[in-house]
Coordinates of C-alpha atoms in Angstrom, one line a residue:
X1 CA -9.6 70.9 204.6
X2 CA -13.1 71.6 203.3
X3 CA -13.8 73.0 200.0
X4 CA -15.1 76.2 201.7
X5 CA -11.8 76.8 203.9
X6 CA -9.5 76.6 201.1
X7 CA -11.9 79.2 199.3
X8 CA -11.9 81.4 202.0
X9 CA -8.4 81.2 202.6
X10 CA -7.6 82.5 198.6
X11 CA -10.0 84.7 199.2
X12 CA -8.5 86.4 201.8
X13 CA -5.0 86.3 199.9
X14 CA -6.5 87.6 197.1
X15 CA -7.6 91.2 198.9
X16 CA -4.5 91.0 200.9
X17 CA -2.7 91.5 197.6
X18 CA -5.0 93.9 196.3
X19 CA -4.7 96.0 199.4
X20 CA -0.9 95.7 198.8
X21 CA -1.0 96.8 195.4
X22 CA -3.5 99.5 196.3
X23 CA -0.3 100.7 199.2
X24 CA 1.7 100.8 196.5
X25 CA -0.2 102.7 194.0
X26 CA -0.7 105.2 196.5
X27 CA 3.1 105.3 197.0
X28 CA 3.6 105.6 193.3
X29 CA 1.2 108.8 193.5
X30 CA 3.1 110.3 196.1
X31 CA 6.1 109.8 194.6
X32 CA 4.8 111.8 191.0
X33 CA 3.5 114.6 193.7
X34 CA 7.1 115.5 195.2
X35 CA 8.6 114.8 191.4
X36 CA 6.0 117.7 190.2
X37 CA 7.1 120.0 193.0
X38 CA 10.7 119.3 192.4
X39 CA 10.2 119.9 188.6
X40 CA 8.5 122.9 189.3
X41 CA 11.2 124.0 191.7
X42 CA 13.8 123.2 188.9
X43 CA 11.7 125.4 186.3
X44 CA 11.9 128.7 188.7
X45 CA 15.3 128.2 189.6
X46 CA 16.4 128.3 186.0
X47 CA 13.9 130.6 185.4
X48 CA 15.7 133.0 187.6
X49 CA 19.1 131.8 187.5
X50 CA 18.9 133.0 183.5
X51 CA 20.9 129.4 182.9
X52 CA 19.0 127.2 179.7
X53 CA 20.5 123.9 179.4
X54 CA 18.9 121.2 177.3
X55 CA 18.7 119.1 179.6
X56 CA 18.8 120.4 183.4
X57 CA 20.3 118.6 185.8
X58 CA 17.8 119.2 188.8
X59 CA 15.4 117.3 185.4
X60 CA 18.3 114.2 185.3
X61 CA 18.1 113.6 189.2
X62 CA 14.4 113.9 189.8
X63 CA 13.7 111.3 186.9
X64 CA 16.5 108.7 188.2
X65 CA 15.3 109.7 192.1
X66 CA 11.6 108.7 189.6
X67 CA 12.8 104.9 188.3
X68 CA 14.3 104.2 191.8
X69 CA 11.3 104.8 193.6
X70 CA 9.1 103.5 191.4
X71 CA 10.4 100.1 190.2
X72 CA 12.8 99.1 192.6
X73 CA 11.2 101.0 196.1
X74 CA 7.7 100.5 195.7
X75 CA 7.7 97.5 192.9
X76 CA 9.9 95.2 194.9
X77 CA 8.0 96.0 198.5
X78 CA 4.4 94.9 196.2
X79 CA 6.3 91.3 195.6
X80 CA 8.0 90.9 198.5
X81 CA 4.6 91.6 199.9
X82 CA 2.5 89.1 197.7
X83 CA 5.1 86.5 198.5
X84 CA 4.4 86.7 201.7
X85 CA 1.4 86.3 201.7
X86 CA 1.1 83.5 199.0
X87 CA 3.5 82.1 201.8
X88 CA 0.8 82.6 204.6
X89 CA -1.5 81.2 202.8
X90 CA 0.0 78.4 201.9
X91 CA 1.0 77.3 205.7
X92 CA -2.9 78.3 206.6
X93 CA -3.5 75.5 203.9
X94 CA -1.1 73.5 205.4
X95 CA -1.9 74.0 208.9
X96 CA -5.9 73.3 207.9
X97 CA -5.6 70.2 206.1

């Protein structure tokens, strides 16, 4: 394999993963969007319910429904997905030598 084909292959990995991590971002965003609609859905309902509680439990769920998402959703589909494709490139490598 050529200097220039290995290049190109990590290269190509390289903006694979950053399209990945970019998916996943975007995820992350969506995921704060429903949590501030859900928070804000929590506010009126106690609002108008007349119930204070120091710490709501509509508040409890959407920050566990949060850490879920976040870290073990979206953060383990971003590794899984740069495995793969350190794996692909690595048996392009392979393949090219």
């Amino acid at each position: 394999m050529t200097k220039a084909q290995e290049m190109a292959v990590d290269v190509g990995a390289t903006l694979a993963k950053w399209g990945i991590s970019g998916a996943g971002f975007i995820a992350a965003c969506g995921v704060d969007g429903v949590n501030a609609g859900l928070g804000m859905t929590t506010d009126l309902a106690n609002g108008f319910s007349g119930i204070k509680l120091g710490n709501p439990l509509g508040k409890i769920g959407i920050n566990g429904i949060d850490k879920l998402a976040k870290k073990a959703v979206i953060g383990g589909a971003v590794k899984l997905g740069h495995k793969g494709v350190d794996l692909l490139a690595t048996r392009i490598k392979g393949r090219l030598s």
